[in-house]
XYZ file of C-alpha atoms in Angstrom:
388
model
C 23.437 78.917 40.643
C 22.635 81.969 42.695
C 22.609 85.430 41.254
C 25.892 87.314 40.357
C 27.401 88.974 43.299
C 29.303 91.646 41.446
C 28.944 93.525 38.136
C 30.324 91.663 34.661
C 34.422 91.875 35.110
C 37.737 90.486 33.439
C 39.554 88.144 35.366
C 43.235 87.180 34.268
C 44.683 83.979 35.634
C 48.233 83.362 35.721
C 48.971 80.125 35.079
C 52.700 78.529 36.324
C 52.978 75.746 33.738
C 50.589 74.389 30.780
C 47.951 71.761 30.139
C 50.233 68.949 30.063
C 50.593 66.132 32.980
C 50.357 68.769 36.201
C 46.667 68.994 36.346
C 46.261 72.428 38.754
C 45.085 74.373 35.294
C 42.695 71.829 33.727
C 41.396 70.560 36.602
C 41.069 73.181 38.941
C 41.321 76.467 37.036
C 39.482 76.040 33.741
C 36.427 74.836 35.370
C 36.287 77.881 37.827
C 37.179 80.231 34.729
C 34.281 78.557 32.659
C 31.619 78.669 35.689
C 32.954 82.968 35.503
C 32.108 83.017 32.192
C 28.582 81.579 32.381
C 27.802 84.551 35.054
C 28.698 86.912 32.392
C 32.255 87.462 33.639
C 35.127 87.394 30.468
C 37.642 84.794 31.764
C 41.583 84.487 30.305
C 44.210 82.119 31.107
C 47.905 83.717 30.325
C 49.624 80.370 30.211
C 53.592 79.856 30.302
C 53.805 76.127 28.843
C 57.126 75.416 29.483
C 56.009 71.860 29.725
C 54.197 71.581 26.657
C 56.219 73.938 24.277
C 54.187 72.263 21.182
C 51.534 74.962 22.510
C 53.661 78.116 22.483
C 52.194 81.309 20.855
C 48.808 79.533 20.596
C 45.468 81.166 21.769
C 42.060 79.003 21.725
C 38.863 79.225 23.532
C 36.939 76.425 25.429
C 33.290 77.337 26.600
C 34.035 81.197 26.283
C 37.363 81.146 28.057
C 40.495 82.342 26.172
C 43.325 80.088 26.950
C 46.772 82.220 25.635
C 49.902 80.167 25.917
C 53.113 82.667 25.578
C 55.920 82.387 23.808
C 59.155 80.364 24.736
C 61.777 82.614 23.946
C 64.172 83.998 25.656
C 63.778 81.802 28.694
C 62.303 82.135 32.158
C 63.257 86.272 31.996
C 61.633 86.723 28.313
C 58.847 84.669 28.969
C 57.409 86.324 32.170
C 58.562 89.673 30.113
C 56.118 88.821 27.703
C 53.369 87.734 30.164
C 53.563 91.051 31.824
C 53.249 92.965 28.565
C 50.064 90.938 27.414
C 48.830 92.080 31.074
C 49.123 95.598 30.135
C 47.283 94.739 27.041
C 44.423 93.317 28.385
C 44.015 95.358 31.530
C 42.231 93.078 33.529
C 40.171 94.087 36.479
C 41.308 91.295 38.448
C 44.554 89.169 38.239
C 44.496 86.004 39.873
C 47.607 84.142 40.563
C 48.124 80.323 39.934
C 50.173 79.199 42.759
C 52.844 81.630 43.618
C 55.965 79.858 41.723
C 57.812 79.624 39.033
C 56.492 82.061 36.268
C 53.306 82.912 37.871
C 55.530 84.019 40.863
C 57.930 86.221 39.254
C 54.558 88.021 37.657
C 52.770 88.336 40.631
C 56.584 89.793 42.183
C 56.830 92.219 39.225
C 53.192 93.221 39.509
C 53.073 93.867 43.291
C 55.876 96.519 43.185
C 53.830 98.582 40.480
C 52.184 101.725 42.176
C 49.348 101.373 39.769
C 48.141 97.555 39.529
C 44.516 95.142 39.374
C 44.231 93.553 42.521
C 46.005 90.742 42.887
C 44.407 87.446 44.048
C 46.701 84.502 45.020
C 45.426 80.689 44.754
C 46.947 78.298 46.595
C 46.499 74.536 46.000
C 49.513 72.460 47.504
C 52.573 73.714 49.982
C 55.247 73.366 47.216
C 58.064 73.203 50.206
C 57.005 69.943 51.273
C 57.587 68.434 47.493
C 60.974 69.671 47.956
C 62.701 66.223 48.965
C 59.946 64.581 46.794
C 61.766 66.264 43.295
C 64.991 66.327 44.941
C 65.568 69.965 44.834
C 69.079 71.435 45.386
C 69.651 73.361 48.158
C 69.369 76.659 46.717
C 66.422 76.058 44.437
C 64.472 74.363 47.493
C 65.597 77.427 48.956
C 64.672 80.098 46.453
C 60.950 78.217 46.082
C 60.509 78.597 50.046
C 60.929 82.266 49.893
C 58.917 82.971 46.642
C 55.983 80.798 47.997
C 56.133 83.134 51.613
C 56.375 85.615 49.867
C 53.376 84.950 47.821
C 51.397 84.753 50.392
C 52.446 88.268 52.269
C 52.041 90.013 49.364
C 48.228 89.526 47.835
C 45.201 91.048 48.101
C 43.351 88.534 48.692
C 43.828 84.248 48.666
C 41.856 81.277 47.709
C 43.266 77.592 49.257
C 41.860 74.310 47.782
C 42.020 72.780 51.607
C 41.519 73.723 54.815
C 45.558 73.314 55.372
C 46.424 75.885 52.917
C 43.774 78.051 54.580
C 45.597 77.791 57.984
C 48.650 78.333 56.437
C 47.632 81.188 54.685
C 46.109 83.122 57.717
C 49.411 82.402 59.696
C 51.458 83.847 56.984
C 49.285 86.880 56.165
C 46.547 87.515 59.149
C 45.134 90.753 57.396
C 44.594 89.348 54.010
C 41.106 87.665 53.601
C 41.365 84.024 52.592
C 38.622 82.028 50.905
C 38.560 77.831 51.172
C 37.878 76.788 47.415
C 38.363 72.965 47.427
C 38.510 71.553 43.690
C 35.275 70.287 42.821
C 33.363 67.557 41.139
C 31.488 67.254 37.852
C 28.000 64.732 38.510
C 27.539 61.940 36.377
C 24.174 62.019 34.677
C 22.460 60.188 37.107
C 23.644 59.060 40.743
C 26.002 55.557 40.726
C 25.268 52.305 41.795
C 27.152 49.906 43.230
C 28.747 47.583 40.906
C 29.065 43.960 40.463
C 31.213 42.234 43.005
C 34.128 41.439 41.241
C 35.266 37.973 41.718
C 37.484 37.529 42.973
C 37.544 40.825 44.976
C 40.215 43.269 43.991
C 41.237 46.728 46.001
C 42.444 49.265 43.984
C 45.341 51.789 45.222
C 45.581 54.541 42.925
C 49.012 55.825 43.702
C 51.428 58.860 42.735
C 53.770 56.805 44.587
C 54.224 59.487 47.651
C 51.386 59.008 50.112
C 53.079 56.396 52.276
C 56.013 54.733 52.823
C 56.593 51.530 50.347
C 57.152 49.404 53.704
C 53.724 50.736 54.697
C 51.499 49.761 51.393
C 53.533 46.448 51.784
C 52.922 45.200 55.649
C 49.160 46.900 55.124
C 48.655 44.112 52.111
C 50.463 41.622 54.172
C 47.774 41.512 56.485
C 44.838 41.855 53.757
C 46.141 39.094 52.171
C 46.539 37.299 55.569
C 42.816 37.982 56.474
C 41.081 37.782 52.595
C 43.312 35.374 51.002
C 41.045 35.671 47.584
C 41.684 39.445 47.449
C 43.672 40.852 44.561
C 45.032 44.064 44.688
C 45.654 46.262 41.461
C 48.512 49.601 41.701
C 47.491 52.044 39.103
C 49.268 55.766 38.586
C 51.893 56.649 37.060
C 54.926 58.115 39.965
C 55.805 61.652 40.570
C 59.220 60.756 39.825
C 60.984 58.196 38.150
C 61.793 54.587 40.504
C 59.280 55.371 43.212
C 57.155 52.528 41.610
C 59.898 50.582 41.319
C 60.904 50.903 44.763
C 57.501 50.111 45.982
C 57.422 46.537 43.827
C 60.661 45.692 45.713
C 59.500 46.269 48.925
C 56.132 44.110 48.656
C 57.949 41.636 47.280
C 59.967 41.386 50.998
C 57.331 41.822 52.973
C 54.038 40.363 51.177
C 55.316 38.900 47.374
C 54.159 40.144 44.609
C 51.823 36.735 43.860
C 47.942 38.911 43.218
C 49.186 42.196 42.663
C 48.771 43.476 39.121
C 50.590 46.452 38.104
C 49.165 49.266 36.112
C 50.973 52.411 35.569
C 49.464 55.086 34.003
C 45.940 54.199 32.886
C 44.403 55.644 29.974
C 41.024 57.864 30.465
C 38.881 55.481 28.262
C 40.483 52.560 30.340
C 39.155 53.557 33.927
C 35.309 52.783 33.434
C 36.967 48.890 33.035
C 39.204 49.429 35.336
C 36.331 50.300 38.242
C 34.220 47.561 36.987
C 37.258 45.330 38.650
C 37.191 47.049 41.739
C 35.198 46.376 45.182
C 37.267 48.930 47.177
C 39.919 51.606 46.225
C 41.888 52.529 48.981
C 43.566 56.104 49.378
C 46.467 55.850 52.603
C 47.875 59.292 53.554
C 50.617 60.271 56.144
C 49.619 63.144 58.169
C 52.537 65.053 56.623
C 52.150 68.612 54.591
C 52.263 67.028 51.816
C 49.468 64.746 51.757
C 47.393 67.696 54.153
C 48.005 70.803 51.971
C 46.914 68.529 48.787
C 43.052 69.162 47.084
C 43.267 65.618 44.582
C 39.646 65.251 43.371
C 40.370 61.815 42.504
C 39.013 60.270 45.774
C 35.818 62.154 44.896
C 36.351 61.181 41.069
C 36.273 57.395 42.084
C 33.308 57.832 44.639
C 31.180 59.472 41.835
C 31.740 56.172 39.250
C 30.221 54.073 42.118
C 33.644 52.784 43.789
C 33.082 52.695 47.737
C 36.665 54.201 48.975
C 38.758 53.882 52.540
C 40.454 56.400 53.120
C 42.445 57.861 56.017
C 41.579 60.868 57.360
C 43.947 63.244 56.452
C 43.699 66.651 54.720
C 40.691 66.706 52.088
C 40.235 63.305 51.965
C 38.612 63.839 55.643
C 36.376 66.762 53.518
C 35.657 64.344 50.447
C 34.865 61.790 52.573
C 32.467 63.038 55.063
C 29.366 61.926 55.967
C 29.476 58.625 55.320
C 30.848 59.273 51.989
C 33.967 57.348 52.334
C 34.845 54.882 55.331
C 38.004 57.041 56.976
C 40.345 56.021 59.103
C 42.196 57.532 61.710
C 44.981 59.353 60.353
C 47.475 57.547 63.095
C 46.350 54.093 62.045
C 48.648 51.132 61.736
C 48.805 49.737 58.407
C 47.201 46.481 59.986
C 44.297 48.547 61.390
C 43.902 50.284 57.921
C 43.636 46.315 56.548
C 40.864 45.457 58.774
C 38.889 48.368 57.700
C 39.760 47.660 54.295
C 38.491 44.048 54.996
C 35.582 44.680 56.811
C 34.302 46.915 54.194
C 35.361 44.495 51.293
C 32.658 41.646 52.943
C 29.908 44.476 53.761
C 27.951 45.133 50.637
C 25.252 46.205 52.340
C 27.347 49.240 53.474
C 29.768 49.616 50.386
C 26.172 50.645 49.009
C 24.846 52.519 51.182
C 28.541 54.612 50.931
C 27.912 55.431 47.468
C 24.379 56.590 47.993
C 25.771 59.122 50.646
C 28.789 60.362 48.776
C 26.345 61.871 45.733
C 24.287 63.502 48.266
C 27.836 64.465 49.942
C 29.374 65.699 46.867
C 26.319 66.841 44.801
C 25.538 69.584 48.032
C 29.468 70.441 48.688
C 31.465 70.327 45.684
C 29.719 71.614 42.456
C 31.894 73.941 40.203
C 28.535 76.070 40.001
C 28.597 76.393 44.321
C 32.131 77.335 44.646
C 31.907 79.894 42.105
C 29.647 81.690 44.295
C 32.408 81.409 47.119
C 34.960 82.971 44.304
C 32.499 85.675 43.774
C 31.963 86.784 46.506
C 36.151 86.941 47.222
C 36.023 88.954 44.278
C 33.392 91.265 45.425
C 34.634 92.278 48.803
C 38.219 92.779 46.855
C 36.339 95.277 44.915
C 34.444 96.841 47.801
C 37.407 97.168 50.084
């Protein structure tokens, strides 16, 4: 960790949602807010948990940051009412906005019209337009969510985007605000990962929200796995985004490739995935080159690579960043679902280089994506906030 950048200050996130199932605050906030805290900084998350009520008018602390979920009351108007008062209260010297929706949006709105405000930084981590058809918005909320999210972007002080897509975006959108690439990061195991016993027989895993690719393109790429490794077993794990999507895909690979060696997960329990690798040769992480898979920072890819699971991935968005170096074997982001299966393949009967994967993605990860390195990135966005 290098030396603080600026003087001891208090940061205020703004969290959209709670610590339930959406994983932006646990995973991606709270580690950044703790790293603040061990550089002397006083962190606080102002949480609206509208999806986990249970927590309303709560307050705890984890490693010296104060998490504060609101009350419920009153609704959407009431809540961010109240979220804007506690603001007053604890006068931060910096706000930083959690994805510019929702309740974190209509602060950030209400705050930027003040004459007398903290500066206001904006973190982006996914383009919520493009999950629009995904949650089968109506018209005028897919509408409203646009505008709020453009509007986000216009009107901040400064920005921090967990991929290099949100960057872009963010520099089109606002070209005199200063934007700062903050990619989620990684936690090290202990000690770097080996590569496990071949499972027999040898099983890919495709960790799926059910959204990455078409069904008919999971089904004609196992279709031709199968067709080349006949012993290969394949094993769906994740729970879907919405409702049916898993159901849809089970339907389709039963047209195109049967179901006969394909286990079915859903949602697997933390203190189930260490068994869970132990079954796997190769995970496999397809993405379309759409906005929604590009804007996307999942650390999961990274997550998988670090418990000694060689990965394929395709090259799209931050799996291309995760998976450089020889961390992950990528594919080209236009690849047919049979050329994806031969990669797939001709990793699955390498072990020789499924090994020598895992050795480069801790030496990838380890140097790129520590919580303790990207702090001095949000530091330093900080700083030159507070200098300009």
């Amino acid at each position: 960790m290098s030396e603080p950048s600026l003087p001891s200050q208090h940061i205020l996130f703004v969290a959209p949602f709670g610590l339930g199932q959406k994983t932006t605050v646990w995973a991606r906030t709270l580690p950044l807010a703790r790293e603040l805290v061990r550089r002397g900084h006083r962190a606080h998350i102002l949480i609206p948990p509208w999806d986990t009520p249970a927590d309303a008018g709560r307050t705890w602390q984890e490693e010296g940051v104060t998490l504060e979920n609101v009350s419920l009351r009153g609704g959407i108007p009431g809540t961010v009412l109240r979220m804007i008062t506690r603001i007053d209260a604890l006068a931060p010297d910096i706000v930083h906005i959690v994805k510019p929706r929702a309740h974190a949006g209509l602060v950030q709105w209400r705050l930027w019209h003040r004459r007398r405000r903290p500066p206001l930084v904006l973190d982006l981590d996914d383009w919520e337009q493009a999950w629009a058809a995904v949650n089968d918005y109506g018209p005028v909320t897919a509408r409203f969510l646009a505008r709020q999210e453009e509007w986000g972007i216009r009107h901040a002080d400064a920005i921090t985007a967990a991929s290099r897509w949100l960057e872009a975006r963010a520099q089109e959108n606002a070209p005199e605000t200063p934007v700062t690439y903050l990619p989620n990061g990684v936690t090290l195991p202990p000690r770097p990962p080996a590569l496990r016993a071949d499972p027999q027989p040898p099983a890919v895993l495709f960790f799926s929200r059910f959204v990455e690719v078409e069904p008919e393109w999971t089904a004609k790429f196992w279709r031709a796995v199968a067709e080349m490794e006949p012993a290969a077993h394949l094993i769906v794990a994740g729970q879907p985004v919405q409702p049916g999507l898993d159901e849809r895909l089970m339907l389709v690979m039963g047209e195109y490739a049967g179901t006969e060696g394909v286990a079915w997960l859903g949602f697997v329990e933390p203190d189930q995935l260490a068994a869970l690798y132990d079954r796997t040769t190769v995970a496999v992480f397809p993405a379309a080159p759409v906005p929604l898979q590009q804007a996307k920072c999942s650390v999961r890819l990274a997550t998988i690579l670090l418990n000694g699971v060689p990965v394929v991935a395709s090259a799209v968005g931050e799996q291309a960043q995760y998976g450089a170096s020889g961390a992950a074997r990528l594919v080209d982001a236009q690849a047919t679902p049979e050329e994806f299966a031969r990669v797939t393949v001709n990793f699955l009967e390498d072990r020789a280089a499924r090994s020598h994967a895992i050795a480069q993605a801790y030496a990838h990860l380890s140097q790129n994506y520590q919580w303790h390195d990207l702090a001095d990135r949000l530091e330093a966005c900080y700083a030159g906030l507070l200098e300009s």
